[in-house]
Coordinates of C-alpha atoms in Angstrom, one line a residue:
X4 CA 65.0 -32.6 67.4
X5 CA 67.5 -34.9 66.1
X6 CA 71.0 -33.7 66.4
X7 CA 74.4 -34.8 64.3
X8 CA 77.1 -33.8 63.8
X9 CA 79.0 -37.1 62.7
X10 CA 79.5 -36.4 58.9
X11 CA 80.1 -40.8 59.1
X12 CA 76.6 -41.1 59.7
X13 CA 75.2 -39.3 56.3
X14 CA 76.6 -41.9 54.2
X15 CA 75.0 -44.9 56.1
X16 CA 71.7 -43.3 56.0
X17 CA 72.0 -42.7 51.9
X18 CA 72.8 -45.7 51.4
X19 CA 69.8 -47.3 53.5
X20 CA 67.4 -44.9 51.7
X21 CA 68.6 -45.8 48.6
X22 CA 68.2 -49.7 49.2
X23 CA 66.5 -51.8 46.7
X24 CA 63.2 -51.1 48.9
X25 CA 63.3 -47.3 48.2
X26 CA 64.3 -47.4 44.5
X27 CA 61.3 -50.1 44.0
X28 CA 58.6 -47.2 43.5
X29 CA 59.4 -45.4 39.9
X30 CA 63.3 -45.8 40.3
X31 CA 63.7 -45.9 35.9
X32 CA 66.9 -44.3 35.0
X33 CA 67.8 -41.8 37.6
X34 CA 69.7 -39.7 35.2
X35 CA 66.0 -39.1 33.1
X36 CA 63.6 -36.8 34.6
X37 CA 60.8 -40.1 35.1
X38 CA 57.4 -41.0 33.3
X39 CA 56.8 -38.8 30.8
X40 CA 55.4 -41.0 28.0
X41 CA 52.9 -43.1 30.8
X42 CA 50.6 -42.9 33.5
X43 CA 49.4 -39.7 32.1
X44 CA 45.9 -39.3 33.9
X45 CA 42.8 -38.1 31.5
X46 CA 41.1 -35.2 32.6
X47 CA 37.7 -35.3 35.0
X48 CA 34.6 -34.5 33.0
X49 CA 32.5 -32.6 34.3
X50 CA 30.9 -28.7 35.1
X51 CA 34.3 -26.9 35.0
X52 CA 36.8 -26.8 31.4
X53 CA 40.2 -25.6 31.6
X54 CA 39.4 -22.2 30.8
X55 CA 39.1 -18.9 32.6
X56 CA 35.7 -18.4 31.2
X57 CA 34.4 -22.1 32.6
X58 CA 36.6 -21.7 36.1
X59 CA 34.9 -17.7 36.7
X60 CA 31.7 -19.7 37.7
X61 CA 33.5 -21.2 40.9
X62 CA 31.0 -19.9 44.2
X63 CA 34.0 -20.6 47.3
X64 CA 32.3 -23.5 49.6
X65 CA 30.2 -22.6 53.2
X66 CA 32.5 -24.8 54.7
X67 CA 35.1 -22.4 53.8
X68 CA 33.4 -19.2 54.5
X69 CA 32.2 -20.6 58.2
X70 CA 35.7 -22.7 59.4
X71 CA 37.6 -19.6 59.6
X72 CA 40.9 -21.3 61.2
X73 CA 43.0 -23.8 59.9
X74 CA 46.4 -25.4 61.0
X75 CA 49.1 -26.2 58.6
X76 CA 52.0 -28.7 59.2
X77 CA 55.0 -26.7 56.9
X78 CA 57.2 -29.7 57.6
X79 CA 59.6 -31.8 56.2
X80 CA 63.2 -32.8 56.0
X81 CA 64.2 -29.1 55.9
X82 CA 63.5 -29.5 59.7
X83 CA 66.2 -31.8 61.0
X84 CA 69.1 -28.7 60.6
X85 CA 67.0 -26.7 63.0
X86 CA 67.8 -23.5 60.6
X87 CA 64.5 -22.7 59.2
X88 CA 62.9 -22.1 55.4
X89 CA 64.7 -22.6 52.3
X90 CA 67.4 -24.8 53.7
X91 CA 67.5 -26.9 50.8
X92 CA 68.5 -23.9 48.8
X93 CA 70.7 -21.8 50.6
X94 CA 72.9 -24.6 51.4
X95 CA 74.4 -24.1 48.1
X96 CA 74.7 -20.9 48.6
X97 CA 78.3 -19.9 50.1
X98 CA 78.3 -17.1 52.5
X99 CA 74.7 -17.6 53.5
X100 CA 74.5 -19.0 57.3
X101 CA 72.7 -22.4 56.1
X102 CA 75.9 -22.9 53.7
X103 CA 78.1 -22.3 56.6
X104 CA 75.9 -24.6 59.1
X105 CA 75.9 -27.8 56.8
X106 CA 79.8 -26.8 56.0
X107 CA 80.2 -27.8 59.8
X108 CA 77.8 -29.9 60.5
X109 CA 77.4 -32.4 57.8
X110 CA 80.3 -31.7 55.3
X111 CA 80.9 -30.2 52.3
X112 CA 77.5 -30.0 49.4
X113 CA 79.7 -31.4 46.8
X114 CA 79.9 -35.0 49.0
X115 CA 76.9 -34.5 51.6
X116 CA 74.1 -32.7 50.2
X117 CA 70.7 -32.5 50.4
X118 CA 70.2 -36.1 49.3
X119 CA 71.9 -36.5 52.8
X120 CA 69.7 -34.7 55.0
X121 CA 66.6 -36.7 53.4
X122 CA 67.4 -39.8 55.1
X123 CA 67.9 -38.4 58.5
X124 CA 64.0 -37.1 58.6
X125 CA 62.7 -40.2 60.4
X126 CA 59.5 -38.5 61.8
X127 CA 60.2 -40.7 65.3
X128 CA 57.8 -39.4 67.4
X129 CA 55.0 -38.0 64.9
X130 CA 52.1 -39.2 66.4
X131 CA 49.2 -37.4 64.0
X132 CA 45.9 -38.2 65.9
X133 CA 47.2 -36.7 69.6
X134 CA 48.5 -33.4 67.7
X135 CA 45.1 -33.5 65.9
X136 CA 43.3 -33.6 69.1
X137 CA 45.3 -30.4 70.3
X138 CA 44.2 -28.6 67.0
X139 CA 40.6 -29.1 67.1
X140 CA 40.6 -28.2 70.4
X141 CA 42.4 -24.9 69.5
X142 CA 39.3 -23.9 67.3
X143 CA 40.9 -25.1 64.0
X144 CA 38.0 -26.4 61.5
X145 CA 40.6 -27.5 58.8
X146 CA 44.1 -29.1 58.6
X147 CA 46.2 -28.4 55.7
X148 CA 49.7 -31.2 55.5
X149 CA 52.2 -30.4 53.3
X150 CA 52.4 -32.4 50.0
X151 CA 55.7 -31.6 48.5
X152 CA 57.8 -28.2 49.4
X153 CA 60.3 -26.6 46.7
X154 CA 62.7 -29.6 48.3
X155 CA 61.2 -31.9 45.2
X156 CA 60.5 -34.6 47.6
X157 CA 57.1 -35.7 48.3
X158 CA 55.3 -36.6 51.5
X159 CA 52.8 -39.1 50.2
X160 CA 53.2 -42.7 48.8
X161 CA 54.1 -41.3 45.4
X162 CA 53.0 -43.1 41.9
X163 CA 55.8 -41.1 39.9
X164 CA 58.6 -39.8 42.4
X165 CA 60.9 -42.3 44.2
X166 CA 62.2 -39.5 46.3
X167 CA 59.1 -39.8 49.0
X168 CA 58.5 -40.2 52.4
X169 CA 57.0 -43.8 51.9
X170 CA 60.0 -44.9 50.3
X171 CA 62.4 -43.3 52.3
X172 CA 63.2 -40.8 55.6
X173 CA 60.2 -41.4 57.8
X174 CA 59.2 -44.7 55.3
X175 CA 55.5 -43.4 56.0
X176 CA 52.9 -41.7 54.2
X177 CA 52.8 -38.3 56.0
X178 CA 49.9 -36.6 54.1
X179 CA 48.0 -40.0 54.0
X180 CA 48.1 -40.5 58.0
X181 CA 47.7 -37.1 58.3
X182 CA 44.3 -37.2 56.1
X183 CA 42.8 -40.0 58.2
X184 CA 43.7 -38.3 61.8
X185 CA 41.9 -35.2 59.8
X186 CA 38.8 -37.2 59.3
X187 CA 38.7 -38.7 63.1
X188 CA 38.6 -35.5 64.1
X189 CA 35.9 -34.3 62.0
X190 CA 38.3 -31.5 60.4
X191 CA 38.2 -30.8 57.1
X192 CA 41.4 -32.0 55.4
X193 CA 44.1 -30.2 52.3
X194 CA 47.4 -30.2 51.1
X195 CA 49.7 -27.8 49.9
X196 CA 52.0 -27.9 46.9
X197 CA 55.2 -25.9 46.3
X198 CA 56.4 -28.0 43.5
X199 CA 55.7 -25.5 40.8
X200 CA 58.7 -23.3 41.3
X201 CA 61.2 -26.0 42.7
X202 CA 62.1 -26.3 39.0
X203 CA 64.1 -22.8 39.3
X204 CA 64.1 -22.5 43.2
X205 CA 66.6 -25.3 43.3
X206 CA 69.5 -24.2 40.8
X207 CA 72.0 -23.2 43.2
X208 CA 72.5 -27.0 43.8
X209 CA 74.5 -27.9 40.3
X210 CA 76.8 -25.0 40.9
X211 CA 80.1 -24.9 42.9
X212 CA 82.4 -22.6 45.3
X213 CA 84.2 -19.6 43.9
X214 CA 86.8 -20.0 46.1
X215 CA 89.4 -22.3 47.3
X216 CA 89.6 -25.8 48.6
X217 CA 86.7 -26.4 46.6
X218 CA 87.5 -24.0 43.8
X219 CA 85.1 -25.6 40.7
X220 CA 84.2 -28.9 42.6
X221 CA 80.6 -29.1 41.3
X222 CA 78.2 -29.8 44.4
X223 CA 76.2 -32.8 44.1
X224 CA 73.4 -31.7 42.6
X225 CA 75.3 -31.9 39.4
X226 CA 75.9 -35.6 39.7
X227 CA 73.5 -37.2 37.2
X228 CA 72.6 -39.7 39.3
X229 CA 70.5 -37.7 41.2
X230 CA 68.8 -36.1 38.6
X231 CA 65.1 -36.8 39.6
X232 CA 65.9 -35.4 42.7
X233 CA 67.8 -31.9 41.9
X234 CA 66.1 -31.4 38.1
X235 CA 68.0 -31.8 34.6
X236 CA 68.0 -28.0 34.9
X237 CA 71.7 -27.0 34.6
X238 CA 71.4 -25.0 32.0
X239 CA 68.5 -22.7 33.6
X240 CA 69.3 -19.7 35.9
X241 CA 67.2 -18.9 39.5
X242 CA 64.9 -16.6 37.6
X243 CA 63.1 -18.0 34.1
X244 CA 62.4 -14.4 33.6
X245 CA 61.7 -11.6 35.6
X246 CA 58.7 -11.2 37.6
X247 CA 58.3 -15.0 38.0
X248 CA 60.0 -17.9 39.5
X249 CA 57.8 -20.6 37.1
X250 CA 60.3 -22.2 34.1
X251 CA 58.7 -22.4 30.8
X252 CA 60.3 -25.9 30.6
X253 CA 57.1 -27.7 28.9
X254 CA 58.6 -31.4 30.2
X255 CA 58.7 -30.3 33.9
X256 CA 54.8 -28.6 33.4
X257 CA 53.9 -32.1 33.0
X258 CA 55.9 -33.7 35.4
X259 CA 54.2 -31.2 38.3
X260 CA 50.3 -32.1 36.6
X261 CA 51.1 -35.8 36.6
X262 CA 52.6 -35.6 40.2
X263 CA 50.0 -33.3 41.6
X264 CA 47.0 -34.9 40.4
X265 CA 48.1 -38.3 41.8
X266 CA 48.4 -36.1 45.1
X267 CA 44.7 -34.9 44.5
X268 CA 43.6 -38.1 42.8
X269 CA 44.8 -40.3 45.7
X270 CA 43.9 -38.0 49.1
X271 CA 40.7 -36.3 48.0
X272 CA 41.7 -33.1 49.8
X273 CA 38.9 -30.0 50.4
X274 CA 41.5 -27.5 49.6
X275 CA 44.7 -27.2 47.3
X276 CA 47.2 -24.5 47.8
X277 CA 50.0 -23.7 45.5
X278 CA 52.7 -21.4 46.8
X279 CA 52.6 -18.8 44.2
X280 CA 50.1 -18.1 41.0
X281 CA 48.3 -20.5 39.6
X282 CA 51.0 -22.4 37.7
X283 CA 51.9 -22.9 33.9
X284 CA 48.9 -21.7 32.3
X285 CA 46.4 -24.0 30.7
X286 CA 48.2 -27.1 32.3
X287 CA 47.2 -25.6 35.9
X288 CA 43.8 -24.7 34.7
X289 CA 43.6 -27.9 33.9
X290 CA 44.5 -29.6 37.3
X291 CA 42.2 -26.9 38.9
X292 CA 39.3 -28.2 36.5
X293 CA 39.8 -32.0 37.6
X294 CA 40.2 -30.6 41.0
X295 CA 36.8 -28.9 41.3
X296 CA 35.2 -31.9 38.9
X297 CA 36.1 -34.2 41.2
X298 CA 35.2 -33.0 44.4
X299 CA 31.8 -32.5 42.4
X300 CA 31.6 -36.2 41.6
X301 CA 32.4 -37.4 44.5
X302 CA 29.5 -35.5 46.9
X303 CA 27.5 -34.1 44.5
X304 CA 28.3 -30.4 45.1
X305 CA 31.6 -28.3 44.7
X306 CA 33.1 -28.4 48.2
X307 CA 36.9 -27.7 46.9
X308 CA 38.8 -24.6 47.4
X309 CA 42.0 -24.0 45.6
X310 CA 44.2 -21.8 47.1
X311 CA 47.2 -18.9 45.3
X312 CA 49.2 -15.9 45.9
X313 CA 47.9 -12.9 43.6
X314 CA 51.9 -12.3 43.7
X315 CA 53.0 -11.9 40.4
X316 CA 54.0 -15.6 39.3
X317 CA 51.4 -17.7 37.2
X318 CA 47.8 -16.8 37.3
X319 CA 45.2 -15.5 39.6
X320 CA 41.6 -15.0 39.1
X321 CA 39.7 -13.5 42.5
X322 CA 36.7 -15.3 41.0
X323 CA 37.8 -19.0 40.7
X324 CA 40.7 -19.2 43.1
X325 CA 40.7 -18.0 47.3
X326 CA 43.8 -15.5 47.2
X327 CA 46.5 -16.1 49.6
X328 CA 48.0 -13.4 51.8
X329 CA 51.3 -15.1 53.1
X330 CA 52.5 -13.2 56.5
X331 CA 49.6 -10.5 55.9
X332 CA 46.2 -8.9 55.4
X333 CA 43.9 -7.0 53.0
X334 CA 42.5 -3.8 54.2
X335 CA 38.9 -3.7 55.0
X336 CA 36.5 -6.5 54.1
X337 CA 36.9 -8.1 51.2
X338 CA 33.7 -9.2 49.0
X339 CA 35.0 -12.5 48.4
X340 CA 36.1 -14.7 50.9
X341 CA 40.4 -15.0 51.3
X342 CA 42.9 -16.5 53.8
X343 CA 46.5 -15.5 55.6
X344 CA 48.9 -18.0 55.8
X345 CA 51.4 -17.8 58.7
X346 CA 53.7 -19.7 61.0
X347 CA 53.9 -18.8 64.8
X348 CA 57.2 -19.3 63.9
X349 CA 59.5 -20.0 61.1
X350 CA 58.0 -21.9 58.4
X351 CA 60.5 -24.6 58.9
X352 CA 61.7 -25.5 62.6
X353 CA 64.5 -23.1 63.6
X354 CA 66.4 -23.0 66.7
X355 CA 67.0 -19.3 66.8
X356 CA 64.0 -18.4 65.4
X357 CA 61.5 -15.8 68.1
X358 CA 57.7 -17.2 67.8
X359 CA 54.6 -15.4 67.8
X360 CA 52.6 -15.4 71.0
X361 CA 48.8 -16.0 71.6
X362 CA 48.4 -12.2 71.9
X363 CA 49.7 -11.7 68.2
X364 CA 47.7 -14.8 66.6
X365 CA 44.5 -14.1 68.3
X366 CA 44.6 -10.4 67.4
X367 CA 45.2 -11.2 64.1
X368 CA 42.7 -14.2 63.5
X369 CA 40.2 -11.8 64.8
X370 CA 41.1 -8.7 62.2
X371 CA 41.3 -11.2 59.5
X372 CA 38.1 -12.8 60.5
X373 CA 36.7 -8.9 60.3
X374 CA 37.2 -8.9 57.0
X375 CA 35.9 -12.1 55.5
X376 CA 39.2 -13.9 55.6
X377 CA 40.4 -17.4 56.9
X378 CA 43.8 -17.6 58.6
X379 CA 45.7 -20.8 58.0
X380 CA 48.1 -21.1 60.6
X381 CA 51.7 -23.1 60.5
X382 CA 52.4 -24.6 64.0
X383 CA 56.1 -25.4 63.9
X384 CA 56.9 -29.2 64.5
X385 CA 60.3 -30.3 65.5
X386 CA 61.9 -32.7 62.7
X387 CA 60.9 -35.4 64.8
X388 CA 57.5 -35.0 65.0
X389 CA 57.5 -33.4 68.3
X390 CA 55.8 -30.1 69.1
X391 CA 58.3 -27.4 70.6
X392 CA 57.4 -25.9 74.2
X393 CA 56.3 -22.8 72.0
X394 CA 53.9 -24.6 70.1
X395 CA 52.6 -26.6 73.2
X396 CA 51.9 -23.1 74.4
X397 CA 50.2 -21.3 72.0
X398 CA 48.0 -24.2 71.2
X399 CA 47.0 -24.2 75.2
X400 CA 46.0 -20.8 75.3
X401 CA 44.5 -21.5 72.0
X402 CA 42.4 -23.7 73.1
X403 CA 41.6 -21.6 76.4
X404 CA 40.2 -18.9 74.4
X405 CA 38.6 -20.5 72.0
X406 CA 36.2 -22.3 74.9
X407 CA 34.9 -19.2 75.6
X408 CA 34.7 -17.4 72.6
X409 CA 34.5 -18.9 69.5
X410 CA 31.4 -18.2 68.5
X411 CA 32.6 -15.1 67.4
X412 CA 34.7 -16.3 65.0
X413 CA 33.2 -19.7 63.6
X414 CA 30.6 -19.6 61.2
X415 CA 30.3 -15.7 61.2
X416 CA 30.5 -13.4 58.5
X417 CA 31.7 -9.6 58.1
X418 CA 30.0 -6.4 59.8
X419 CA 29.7 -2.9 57.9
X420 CA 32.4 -2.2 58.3
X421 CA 35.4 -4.2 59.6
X422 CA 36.3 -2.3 63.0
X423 CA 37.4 0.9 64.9
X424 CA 40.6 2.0 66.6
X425 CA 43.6 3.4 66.4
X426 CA 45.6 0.8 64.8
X427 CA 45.7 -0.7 61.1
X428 CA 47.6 -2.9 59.8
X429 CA 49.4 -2.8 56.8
X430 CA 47.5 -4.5 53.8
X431 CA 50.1 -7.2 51.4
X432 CA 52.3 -9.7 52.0
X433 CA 54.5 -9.9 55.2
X434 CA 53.2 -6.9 56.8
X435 CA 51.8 -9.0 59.7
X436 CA 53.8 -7.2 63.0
X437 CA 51.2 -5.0 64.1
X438 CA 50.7 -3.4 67.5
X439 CA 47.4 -3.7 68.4
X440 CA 45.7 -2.0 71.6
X441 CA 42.3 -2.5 73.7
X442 CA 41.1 0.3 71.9
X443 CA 41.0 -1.3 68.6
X444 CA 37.8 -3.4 68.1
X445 CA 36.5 -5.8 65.5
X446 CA 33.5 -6.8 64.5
X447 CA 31.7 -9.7 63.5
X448 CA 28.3 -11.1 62.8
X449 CA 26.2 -14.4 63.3
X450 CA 22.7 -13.9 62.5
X451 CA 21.0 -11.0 64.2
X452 CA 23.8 -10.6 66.5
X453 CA 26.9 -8.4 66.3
X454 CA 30.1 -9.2 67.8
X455 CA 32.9 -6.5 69.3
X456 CA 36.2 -8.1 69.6
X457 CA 39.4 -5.7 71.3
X458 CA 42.5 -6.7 70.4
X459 CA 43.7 -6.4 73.9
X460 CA 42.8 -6.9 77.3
X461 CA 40.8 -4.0 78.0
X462 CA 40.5 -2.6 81.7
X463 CA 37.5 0.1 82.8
X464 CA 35.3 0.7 79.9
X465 CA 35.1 0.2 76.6
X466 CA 34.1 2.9 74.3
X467 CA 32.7 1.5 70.8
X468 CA 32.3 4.7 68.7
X469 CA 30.7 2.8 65.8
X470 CA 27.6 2.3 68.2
X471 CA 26.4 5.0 69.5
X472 CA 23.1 6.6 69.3
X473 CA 22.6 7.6 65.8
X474 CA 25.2 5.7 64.3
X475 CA 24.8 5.2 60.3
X476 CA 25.3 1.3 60.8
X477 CA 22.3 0.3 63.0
X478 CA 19.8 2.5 64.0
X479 CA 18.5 0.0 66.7
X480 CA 19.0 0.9 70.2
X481 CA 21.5 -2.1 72.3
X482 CA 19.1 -3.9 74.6
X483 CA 21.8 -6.4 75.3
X484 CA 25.3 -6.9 76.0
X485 CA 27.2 -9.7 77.4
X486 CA 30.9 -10.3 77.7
X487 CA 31.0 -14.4 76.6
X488 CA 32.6 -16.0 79.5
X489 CA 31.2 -13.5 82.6
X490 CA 28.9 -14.9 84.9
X491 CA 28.0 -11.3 85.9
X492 CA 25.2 -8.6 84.0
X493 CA 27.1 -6.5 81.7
X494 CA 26.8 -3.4 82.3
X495 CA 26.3 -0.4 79.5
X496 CA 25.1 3.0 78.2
X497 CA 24.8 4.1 74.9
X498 CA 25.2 7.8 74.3
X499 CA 25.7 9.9 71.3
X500 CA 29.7 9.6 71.8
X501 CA 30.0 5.9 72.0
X502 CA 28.7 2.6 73.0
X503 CA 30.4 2.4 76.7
X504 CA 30.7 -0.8 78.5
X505 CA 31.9 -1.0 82.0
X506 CA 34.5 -4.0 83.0
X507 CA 34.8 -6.2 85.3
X508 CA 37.4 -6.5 88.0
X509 CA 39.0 -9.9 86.1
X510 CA 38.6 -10.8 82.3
X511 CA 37.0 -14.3 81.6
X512 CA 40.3 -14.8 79.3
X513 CA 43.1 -13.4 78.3
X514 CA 44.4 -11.8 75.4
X515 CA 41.1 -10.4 73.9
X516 CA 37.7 -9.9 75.0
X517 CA 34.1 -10.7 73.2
X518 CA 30.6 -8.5 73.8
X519 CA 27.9 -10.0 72.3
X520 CA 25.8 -7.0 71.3
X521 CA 21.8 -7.6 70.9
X522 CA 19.5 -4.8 69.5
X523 CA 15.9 -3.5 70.6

């Protein structure tokens, strides 16, 4: 992580990102929100219209239904303070701790803002194909880069945004050399878009303190200059209207189809997630339309999975969209497949922040899994590219596991029912700290064959009460159980009570166990 704390340096850096070089790419007037009246792409013909009629015929992918883990990179300039999510807003916010750490630390937002901090994002030590390696071998089956946060500046070589990470920061195409490592690796690839509500998110930059020295001195985000980068949005409060954070601003709906297309349109993703609903109506129905036209054109069958928060904001339709579950679960299994999104950490790099361990993300992946979700899991990345000793960790014992048993999660599907035990979690959004015990077993199916996953390290016996003798979920006898990763005979007895499983003296791994269960 990059540390400074010499406010001399911000202005340098501005004014090498803003050379002739990084105004070259769709510089126009910078006091104009750009490209309105050009470059408008035509829509993809094909099976799916931009209606919820034509999208309700959407079947979600096998690819989907069988990868089961993904890893995100949530990353971006909001890394370099080290202070974690929404910098880029709450830096304009006086008496929240981000507006007091870039007080200190890089001056005042009325003369270094967040057009400041962009430049010192230079990605030094991002080296995408060794984390990549680390990822795959951690059991993901799909890597997910960030496209553009609610920061308004995009991580790909972008046709209609001069505020990008080709042009300036890192002066590389982040989600383009993140694609290719994706494809060395055999993983399928997505990108994630948060543009949709950066239109309101970001109104606390035109505003200014309440309070003295600075009593009235607009912060920079007022300085029209900047426009493209902090909206033409002065006018328009935090909230558009209650219960969503989407403006009805009809000139900015464009600007986010125009932008996001050329993000689909140039990167081919497998999956597209927006951080909220399904944004501003029939203009996001129609980028989901090209979005599931194209991946048809290009293989021949629908392989694309969009991605949105049933949450309130813009749209959701169960039936043509995988619904989202940030820092949470559903409760029980789901008939359509779904995903978690979550961050053994915070979703931006944070220095104070505590991180999840294995025990809490592989007891989690495995309930999800239970209940015919994905989880798509943010490993925090230092500004510079770098993975902290945290990370390193978890994706070791990650990777451990996953050796030995992940053929209990890849490519299965759901039980009868989802598990036993004392402990559920909580279903909705960020409702994800659960205490999970060895008693609490999930279960999982490939084929003929029934998985029993405890969400601890269990010592003794097991006792599964879902399987004993006259059970109303299989009326087979067990003829077979083996822990994955013992080289010794499992031993068992199924009774009326409970399907009981004697242990050995030392687990194969840690954190959770596996029985493969076979019937007569």
């Amino acid at each position: 992580m990059i540390k400074l704390n010499k406010r001399e340096l911000l202005g340098a850096s501005l004014a090498t990102a803003l050379s002739s070089r990084a105004l070259a790419r769709g510089s126009g007037a910078s006091a104009s929100l750009p490209g309105l009246d050009a470059d408008v792409p035509k829509p993809v013909a094909g099976r799916f219209q931009p209606t919820t009629e034509s999208l309700m015929t959407y079947r979600t992918p096998e690819w989907f239904r069988d990868a089961k883990f993904g890893i995100w990179a949530h990353w971006g300039p909001q890394a370099v303070p080290g202070q974690g999510d929404w910098y880029a807003r709450f830096m304009y916010v006086p008496g929240h701790p981000h507006y007091d750490h870039h007080l200190k630390t890089y001056g005042h937002p009325s003369e270094h803002g967040y057009k400041d901090v962009i430049p010192l994002w230079t990605a030094d030590r991002f080296d995408a194909d060794a984390l990549m390696t680390k990822y795959a071998a951690a059991g993901a089956k799909y890597f997910v880069s960030m496209g553009v946060h609610h920061d308004n500046f995009d991580l790909w070589n972008s046709r209609h945004h001069r505020w990008n990470a080709a042009a300036m920061g890192p002066e590389r195409d982040i989600v383009g050399t993140w694609q290719a490592a994706a494809k060395r690796h055999g993983l399928r690839f997505g990108v994630s878009e948060h543009l949709g509500a950066s239109y309101c998110w970001w109104y606390p930059n035109h505003l200014y303190d309440q309070f003295w020295p600075k009593l009235g001195v607009s912060y920079d985000g007022a300085d029209p200059r900047y426009a493209d980068l902090y909206h033409d949005n002065r006018d328009q409060p935090f909230l558009n209207k209650p219960g969503t954070w989407y403006t009805d601003n009809a000139e900015y709906h464009h600007i986010w189809y125009k932008r996001i297309r050329d993000l689909v349109d140039s990167y081919q993703p497998d999956l597209l997630y927006s951080d909220g609903g399904l944004p501003f109506g029939s203009i996001g129905k129609s980028l989901v339309a090209d979005f599931y036209n194209s991946s048809i054109a290009r293989s021949g069958k629908l392989d694309a999975v969009y991605n949105c928060k049933d949450s309130g904001s813009g749209e959701f339709h169960k039936e043509w969209a995988v619904q989202d579950v940030e820092r949470g679960v559903l409760k029980g299994i789901s008939p359509l497949p779904w995903q978690t999104d979550t961050s053994n950490g915070d979703w931006f790099f944070n220095e104070n922040y505590k991180y999840k361990t294995a025990d809490e993300v592989i007891t989690m992946l495995a309930d999800i899994v239970s209940k015919n979700g994905n989880m798509l899991l943010n490993v925090v990345l230092h500004a510079d590219g770098s993975l902290p000793p945290e990370s390193e960790q978890l994706l070791a014992e990650l990777t451990a596991w996953m050796a030995v048993n992940a053929e209990a999660i890849h490519g299965t599907r759901p039980w009868k029912i989802d598990g036993e035990g004392p402990t559920e979690a909580a279903a909705g959004m960020f409702k994800e700290q659960v205490a999970y015990t060895a008693k609490d077993i999930r279960f999982t199916t490939k084929g003929d064959r029934l998985f029993a996953i405890t969400l601890g390290e269990p010592a003794g016996s097991v006792a599964i009460t879902a399987l004993a003798q006259g059970n109303p979920y299989e009326r087979r006898p067990v003829s077979r159980v083996r822990l994955l990763g013992a080289r010794q005979k499992t031993r068992f007895r199924q009774s009326g009570q409970a399907l009981v499983i004697d242990m050995p003296a030392a687990l194969p791994t840690r954190h959770a166990s596996v029985f493969e269960i076979s019937f007569a």
